[in-house]
Amino acid sequence: MPTIVNQSFFIRNLTIPNCTSGAGLERILSYIAKYEPECLLKIFGYPLYKLFGTESSSRMTDLLNGAEYNDGEGNLQKWQGLKHDTDISLIANYVYFYYQQTMAQLSTGSGTSVSNPESAEAVSPAEKMANAWNFFSSEVYDMTHFLWLKKDGSGTRVYPEFSYDQFLETRRISRPIDPYLSF
């Protein structure tokens, strides 16, 4: 399955320096290759994840790019999609969280240490990580509503592969976190 996000998603609040060429680009692409499939598998569950990678249909396009649906009370809602505005994605926020977690500590020949640059003061990435995770959490919350409540014209759920157990598991693993915790 081709990746949904690329290095162009790592701007504004998700800025990663030097990720447009050379070693920086290789590093972020390796994080995307590892964490994008992990993210999708966790939030979709295996049955929907497998179909998302193989099925070419309007329902999978809606999941990727967003679509309207009626909530449980008949109100029209809009799911933004796994990616929107060409550079915003819950996946990029998930990848960024794990990228920052890894980069906050450096492995050296004598163990793991915290970076201490001479010309700048090292600052904990915890707040930026929490912000990225909480954006991911909010988007996943909206996605679970969409997957559970989207129905076709006859009232049948469009995503029956997304079970109630998966709904609960997705909500559990994507809970918001306190920005003042250390990672």
PDB file of C-alpha atoms in Angstrom, residues 3-20 24-25 27-33 35-36 86-100 128 132:
ATOM      1  CA  THR A   3       1.899   5.808   2.010  1.00  0.00           C
ATOM      2  CA  ILE A   4      -0.667   8.510   2.657  1.00  0.00           C
ATOM      3  CA  VAL A   5       1.680  11.070   4.212  1.00  0.00           C
ATOM      4  CA  ASN A   6       5.126  12.223   3.138  1.00  0.00           C
ATOM      5  CA  GLN A   7       7.704  14.742   4.312  1.00  0.00           C
ATOM      6  CA  SER A   8       5.506  17.670   3.183  1.00  0.00           C
ATOM      7  CA  PHE A   9       3.155  17.035   6.145  1.00  0.00           C
ATOM      8  CA  PHE A  10       5.861  17.972   8.660  1.00  0.00           C
ATOM      9  CA  ILE A  11       5.347  21.739   8.738  1.00  0.00           C
ATOM     10  CA  ARG A  12       3.876  24.287  11.154  1.00  0.00           C
ATOM     11  CA  ASN A  13       3.323  22.537  14.524  1.00  0.00           C
ATOM     12  CA  LEU A  14       4.902  19.345  13.181  1.00  0.00           C
ATOM     13  CA  THR A  15       8.075  20.917  11.840  1.00  0.00           C
ATOM     14  CA  ILE A  16      10.983  18.531  11.519  1.00  0.00           C
ATOM     15  CA  PRO A  17      14.183  20.273  10.483  1.00  0.00           C
ATOM     16  CA  ASN A  18      16.180  19.041   7.498  1.00  0.00           C
ATOM     17  CA  CYS A  19      13.556  16.562   6.303  1.00  0.00           C
ATOM     18  CA  THR A  20      13.566  17.595   2.639  1.00  0.00           C
ATOM     19  CA  GLY A  24      16.911  13.944   7.280  1.00  0.00           C
ATOM     20  CA  LEU A  25      14.628  12.909   4.432  1.00  0.00           C
ATOM     21  CA  ARG A  27      15.010   9.398   8.505  1.00  0.00           C
ATOM     22  CA  ILE A  28      11.480  10.819   8.233  1.00  0.00           C
ATOM     23  CA  LEU A  29      10.586   8.462   5.379  1.00  0.00           C
ATOM     24  CA  SER A  30      11.708   5.512   7.518  1.00  0.00           C
ATOM     25  CA  TYR A  31       9.480   6.739  10.362  1.00  0.00           C
ATOM     26  CA  ILE A  32       6.537   7.087   7.978  1.00  0.00           C
ATOM     27  CA  ALA A  33       7.177   3.581   6.604  1.00  0.00           C
ATOM     28  CA  TYR A  35       4.466   4.188  11.907  1.00  0.00           C
ATOM     29  CA  GLU A  36       1.843   4.831   9.197  1.00  0.00           C
ATOM     30  CA  THR A  86      -2.968  18.386   1.419  1.00  0.00           C
ATOM     31  CA  ASP A  87      -0.739  18.631   4.506  1.00  0.00           C
ATOM     32  CA  ILE A  88      -2.855  17.802   7.575  1.00  0.00           C
ATOM     33  CA  SER A  89      -3.299  14.239   8.742  1.00  0.00           C
ATOM     34  CA  LEU A  90      -3.928  12.340  11.925  1.00  0.00           C
ATOM     35  CA  ILE A  91      -1.265   9.930  10.623  1.00  0.00           C
ATOM     36  CA  ALA A  92       1.379  12.677  10.440  1.00  0.00           C
ATOM     37  CA  ASN A  93       0.624  13.594  14.046  1.00  0.00           C
ATOM     38  CA  TYR A  94       1.011   9.946  15.090  1.00  0.00           C
ATOM     39  CA  VAL A  95       4.339   9.680  13.230  1.00  0.00           C
ATOM     40  CA  TYR A  96       5.534  13.007  14.692  1.00  0.00           C
ATOM     41  CA  PHE A  97       4.768  11.844  18.235  1.00  0.00           C
ATOM     42  CA  TYR A  98       6.981   8.768  17.842  1.00  0.00           C
ATOM     43  CA  TYR A  99       9.653  10.680  15.925  1.00  0.00           C
ATOM     44  CA  GLN A 100       9.945  13.228  18.748  1.00  0.00           C
ATOM     45  CA  LYS A 128       4.751  19.299  21.306  1.00  0.00           C
ATOM     46  CA  ALA A 132       0.424  16.077  18.252  1.00  0.00           C
TER      47      ALA A 132
END
